[in-house]
PDB file of C-alpha atoms in Angstrom:
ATOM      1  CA  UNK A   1      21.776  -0.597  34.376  1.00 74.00           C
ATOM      2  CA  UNK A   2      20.820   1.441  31.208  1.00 85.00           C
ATOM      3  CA  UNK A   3      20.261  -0.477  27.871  1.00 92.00           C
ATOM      4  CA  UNK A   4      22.465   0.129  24.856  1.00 94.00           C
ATOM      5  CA  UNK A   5      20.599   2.354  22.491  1.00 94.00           C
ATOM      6  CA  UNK A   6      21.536   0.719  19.494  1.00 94.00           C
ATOM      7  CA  UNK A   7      22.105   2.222  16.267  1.00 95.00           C
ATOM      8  CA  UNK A   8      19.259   1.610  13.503  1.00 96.00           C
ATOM      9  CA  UNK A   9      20.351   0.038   9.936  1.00 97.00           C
ATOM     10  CA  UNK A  10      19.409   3.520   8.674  1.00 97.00           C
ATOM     11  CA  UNK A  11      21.617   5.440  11.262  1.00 96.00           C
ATOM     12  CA  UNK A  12      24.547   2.892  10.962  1.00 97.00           C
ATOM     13  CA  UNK A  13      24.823   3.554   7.418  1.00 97.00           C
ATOM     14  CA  UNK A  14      24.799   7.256   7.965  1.00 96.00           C
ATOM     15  CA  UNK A  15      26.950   7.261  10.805  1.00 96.00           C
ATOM     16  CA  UNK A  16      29.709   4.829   7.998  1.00 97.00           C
ATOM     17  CA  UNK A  17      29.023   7.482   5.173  1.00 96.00           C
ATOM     18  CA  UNK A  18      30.316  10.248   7.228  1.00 95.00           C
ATOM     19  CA  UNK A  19      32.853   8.500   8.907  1.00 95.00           C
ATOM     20  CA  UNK A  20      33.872   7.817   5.566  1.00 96.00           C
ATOM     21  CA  UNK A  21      33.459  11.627   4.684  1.00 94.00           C
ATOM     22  CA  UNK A  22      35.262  12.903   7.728  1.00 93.00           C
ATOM     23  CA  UNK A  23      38.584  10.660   6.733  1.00 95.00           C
ATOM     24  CA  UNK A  24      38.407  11.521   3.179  1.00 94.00           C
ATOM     25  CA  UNK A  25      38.144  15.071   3.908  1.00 94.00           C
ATOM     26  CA  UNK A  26      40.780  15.415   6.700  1.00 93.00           C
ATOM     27  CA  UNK A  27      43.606  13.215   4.840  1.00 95.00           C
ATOM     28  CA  UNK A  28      42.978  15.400   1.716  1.00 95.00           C
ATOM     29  CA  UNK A  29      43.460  18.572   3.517  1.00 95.00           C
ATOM     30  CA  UNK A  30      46.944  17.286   5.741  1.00 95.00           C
ATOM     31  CA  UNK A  31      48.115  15.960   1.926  1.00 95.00           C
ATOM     32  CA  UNK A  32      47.435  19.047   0.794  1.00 95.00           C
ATOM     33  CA  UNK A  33      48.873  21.261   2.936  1.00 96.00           C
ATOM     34  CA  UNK A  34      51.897  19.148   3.493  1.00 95.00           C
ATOM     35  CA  UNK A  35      52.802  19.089  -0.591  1.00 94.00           C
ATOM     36  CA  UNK A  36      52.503  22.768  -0.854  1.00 92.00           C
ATOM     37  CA  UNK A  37      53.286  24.526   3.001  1.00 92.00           C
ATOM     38  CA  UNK A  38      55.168  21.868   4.394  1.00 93.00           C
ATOM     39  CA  UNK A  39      52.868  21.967   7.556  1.00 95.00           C
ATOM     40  CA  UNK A  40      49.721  19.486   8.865  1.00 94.00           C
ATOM     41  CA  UNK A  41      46.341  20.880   8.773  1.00 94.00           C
ATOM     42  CA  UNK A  42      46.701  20.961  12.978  1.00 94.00           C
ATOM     43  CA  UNK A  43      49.299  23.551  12.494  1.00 96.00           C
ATOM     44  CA  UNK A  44      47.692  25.410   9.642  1.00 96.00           C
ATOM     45  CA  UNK A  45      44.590  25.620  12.189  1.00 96.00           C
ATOM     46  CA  UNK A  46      46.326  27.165  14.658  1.00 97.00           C
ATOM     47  CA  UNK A  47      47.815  29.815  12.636  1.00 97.00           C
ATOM     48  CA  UNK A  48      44.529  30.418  11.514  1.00 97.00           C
ATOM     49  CA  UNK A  49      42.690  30.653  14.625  1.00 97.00           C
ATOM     50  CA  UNK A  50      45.306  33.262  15.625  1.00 97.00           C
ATOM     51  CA  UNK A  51      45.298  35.000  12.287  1.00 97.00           C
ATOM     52  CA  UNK A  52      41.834  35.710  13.201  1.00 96.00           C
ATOM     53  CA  UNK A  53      42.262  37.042  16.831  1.00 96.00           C
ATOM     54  CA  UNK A  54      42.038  40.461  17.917  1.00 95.00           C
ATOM     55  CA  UNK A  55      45.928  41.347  17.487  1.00 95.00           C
ATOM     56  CA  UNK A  56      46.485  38.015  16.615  1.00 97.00           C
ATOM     57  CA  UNK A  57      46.950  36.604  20.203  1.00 96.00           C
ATOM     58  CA  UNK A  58      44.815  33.991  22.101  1.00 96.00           C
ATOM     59  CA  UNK A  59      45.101  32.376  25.297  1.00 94.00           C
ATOM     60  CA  UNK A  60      46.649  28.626  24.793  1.00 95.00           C
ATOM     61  CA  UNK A  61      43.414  27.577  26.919  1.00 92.00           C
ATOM     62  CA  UNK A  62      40.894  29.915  24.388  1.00 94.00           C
ATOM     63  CA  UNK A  63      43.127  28.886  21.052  1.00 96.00           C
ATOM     64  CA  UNK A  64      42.941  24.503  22.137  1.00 94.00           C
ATOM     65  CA  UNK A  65      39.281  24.945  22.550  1.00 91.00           C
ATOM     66  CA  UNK A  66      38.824  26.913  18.728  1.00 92.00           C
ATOM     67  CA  UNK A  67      41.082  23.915  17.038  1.00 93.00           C
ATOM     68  CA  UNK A  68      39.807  20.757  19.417  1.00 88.00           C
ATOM     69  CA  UNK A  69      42.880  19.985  20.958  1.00 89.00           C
ATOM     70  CA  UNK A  70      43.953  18.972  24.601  1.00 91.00           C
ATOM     71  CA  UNK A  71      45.924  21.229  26.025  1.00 89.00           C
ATOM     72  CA  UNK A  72      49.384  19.304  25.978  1.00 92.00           C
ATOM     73  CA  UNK A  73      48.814  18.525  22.366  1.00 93.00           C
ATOM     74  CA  UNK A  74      48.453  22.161  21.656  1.00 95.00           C
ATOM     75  CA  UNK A  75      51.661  23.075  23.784  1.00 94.00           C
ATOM     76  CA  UNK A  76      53.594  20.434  21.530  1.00 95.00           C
ATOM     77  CA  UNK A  77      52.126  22.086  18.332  1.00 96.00           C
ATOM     78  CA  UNK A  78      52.820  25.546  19.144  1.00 96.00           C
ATOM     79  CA  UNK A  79      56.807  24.720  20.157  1.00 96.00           C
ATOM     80  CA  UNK A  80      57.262  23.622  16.925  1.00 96.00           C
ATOM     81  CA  UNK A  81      55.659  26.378  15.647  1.00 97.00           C
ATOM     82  CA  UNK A  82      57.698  28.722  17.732  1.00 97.00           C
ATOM     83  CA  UNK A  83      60.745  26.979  16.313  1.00 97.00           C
ATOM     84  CA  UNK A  84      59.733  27.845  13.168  1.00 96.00           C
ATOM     85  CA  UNK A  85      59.365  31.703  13.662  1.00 97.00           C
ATOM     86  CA  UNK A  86      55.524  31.666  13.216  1.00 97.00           C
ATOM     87  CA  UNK A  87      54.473  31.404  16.487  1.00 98.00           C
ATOM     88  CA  UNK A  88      55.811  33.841  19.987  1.00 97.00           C
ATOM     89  CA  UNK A  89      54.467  33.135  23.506  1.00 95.00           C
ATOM     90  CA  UNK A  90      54.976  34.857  26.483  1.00 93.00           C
ATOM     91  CA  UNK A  91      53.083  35.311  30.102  1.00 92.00           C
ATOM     92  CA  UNK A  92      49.888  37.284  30.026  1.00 86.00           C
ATOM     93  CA  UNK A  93      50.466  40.624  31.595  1.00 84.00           C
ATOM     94  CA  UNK A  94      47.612  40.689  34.365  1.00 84.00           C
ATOM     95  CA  UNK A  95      47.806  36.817  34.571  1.00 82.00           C
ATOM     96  CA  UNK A  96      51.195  35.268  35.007  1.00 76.00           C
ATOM     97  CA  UNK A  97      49.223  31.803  35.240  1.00 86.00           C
ATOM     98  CA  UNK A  98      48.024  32.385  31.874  1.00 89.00           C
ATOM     99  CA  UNK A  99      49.917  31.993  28.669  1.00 93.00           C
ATOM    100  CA  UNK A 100      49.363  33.935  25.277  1.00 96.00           C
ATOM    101  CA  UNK A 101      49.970  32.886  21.745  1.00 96.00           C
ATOM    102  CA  UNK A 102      50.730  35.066  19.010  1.00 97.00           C
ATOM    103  CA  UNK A 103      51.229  34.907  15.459  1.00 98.00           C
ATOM    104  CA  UNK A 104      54.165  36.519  13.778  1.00 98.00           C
ATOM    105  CA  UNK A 105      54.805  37.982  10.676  1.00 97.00           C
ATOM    106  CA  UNK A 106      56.637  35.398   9.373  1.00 97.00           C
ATOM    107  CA  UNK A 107      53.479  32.686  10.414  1.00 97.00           C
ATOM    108  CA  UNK A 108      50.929  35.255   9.019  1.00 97.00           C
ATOM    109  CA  UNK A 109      53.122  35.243   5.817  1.00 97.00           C
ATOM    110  CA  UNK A 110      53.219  31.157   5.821  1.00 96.00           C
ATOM    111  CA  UNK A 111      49.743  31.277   6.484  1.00 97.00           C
ATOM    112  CA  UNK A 112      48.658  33.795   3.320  1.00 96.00           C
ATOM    113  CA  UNK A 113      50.572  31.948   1.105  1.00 96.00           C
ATOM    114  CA  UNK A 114      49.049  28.454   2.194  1.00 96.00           C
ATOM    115  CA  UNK A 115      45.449  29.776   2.050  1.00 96.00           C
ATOM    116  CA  UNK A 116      44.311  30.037  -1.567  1.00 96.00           C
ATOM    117  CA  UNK A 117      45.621  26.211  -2.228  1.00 95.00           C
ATOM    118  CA  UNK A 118      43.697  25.020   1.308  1.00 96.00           C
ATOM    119  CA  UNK A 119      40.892  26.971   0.130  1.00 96.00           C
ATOM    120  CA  UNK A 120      40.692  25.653  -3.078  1.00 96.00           C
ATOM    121  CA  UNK A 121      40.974  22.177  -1.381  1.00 96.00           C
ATOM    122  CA  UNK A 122      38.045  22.751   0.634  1.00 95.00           C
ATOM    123  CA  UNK A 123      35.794  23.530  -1.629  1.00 96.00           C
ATOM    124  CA  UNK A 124      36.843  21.166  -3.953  1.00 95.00           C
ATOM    125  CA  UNK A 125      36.713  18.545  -1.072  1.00 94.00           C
ATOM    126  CA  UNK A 126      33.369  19.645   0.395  1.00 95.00           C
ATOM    127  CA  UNK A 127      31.026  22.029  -1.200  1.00 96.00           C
ATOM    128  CA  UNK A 128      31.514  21.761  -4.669  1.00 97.00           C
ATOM    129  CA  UNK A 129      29.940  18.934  -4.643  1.00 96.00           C
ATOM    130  CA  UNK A 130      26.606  20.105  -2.811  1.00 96.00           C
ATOM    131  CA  UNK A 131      24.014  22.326  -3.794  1.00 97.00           C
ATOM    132  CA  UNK A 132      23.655  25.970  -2.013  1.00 96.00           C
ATOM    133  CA  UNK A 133      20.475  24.392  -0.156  1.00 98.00           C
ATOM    134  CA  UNK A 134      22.623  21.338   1.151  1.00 97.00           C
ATOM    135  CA  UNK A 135      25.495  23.576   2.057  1.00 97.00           C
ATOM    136  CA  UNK A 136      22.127  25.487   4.237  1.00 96.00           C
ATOM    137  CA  UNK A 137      21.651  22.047   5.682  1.00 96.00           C
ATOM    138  CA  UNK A 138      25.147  21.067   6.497  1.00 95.00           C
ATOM    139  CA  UNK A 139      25.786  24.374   8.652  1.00 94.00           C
ATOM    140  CA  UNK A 140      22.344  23.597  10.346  1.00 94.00           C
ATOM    141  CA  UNK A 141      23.508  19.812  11.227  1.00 94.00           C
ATOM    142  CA  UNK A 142      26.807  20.664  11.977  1.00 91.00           C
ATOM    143  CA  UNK A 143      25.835  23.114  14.681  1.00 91.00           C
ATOM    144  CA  UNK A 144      23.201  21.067  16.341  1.00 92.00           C
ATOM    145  CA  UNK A 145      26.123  18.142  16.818  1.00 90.00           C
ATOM    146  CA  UNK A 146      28.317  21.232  18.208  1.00 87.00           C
ATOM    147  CA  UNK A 147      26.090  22.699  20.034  1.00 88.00           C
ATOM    148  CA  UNK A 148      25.705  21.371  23.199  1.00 88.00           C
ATOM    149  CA  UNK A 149      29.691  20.690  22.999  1.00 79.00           C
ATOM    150  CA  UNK A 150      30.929  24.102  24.907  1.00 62.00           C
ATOM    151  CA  UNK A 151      30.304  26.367  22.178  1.00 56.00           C
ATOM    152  CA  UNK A 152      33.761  25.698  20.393  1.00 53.00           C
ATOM    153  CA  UNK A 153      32.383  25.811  16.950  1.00 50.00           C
ATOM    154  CA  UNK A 154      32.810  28.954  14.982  1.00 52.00           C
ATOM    155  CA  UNK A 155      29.797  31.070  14.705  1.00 47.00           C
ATOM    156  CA  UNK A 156      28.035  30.182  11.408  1.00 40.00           C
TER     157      UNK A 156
END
């Protein structure tokens, strides 16, 4: 039976502070984003992920690894989105097992207009507050916890 490798008074208080950190900053972006685009950051991600695609299509399996989600959870995210206009999917042409997502012009348009304020939120959120050299040091954590994860972090 393997011991518990418990956490040091130093690492528990780390491990608190960015729990902490992690809430603050993901119930500041869904308030955010619901006040001024009507949408939850989950949904904002997507349309983001796609907006970035070549022709601004992913697979549903390639776009719930880029946002983190299961793949049912995704499938319930994107039918609202398709009920909303924003979002089309339809059978991949050499692949009828596979499904693609793309974003239409009415999401892209949702999207550009919710930007600037989610931008603005994010940086007020998270780097204004850190030096250039932290901000350095952040990207370099943040990879090495993604990292051995699958690769689903965006390249930095």
């Amino acid at each position: 039976m393997r011991s518990t490798r418990w956490l040091s008074e130093d690492e528990q208080k780390v491990w608190r502070t960015y729990l902490l950190a992690n809430q603050l900053l993901w119930a500041s972006l869904d308030r955010q984003l619901q006040r001024d685009a009507g949408m939850p950051h989950a949904y904002y991600m997507i349309l983001a992920m796609l907006s970035e695609a070549p022709n601004r299509e992913l697979t549903m399996s390639r776009l719930a690894r880029l946002v983190g989600s299961s793949p049912s959870r995704l499938s319930h995210a994107v039918s609202r989105l398709e009920q909303a206009g924003w979002v089309r999917r339809r059978k991949h042409e050499t692949d009828g097992r596979t499904t693609v997502a793309s974003l239409t012009g009415d999401g892209f348009a949702v999207l550009a207009e919710a930007a600037p304020g989610h931008v603005e939120e994010v940086r007020g959120i998270l780097f204004d507050p850190l030096t250039p050299e932290q901000v350095d040091q952040l990207g370099e954590i943040v990879a090495a916890i993604v990292a051995p994860h699958d690769g689903r972090a965006p390249h930095v």
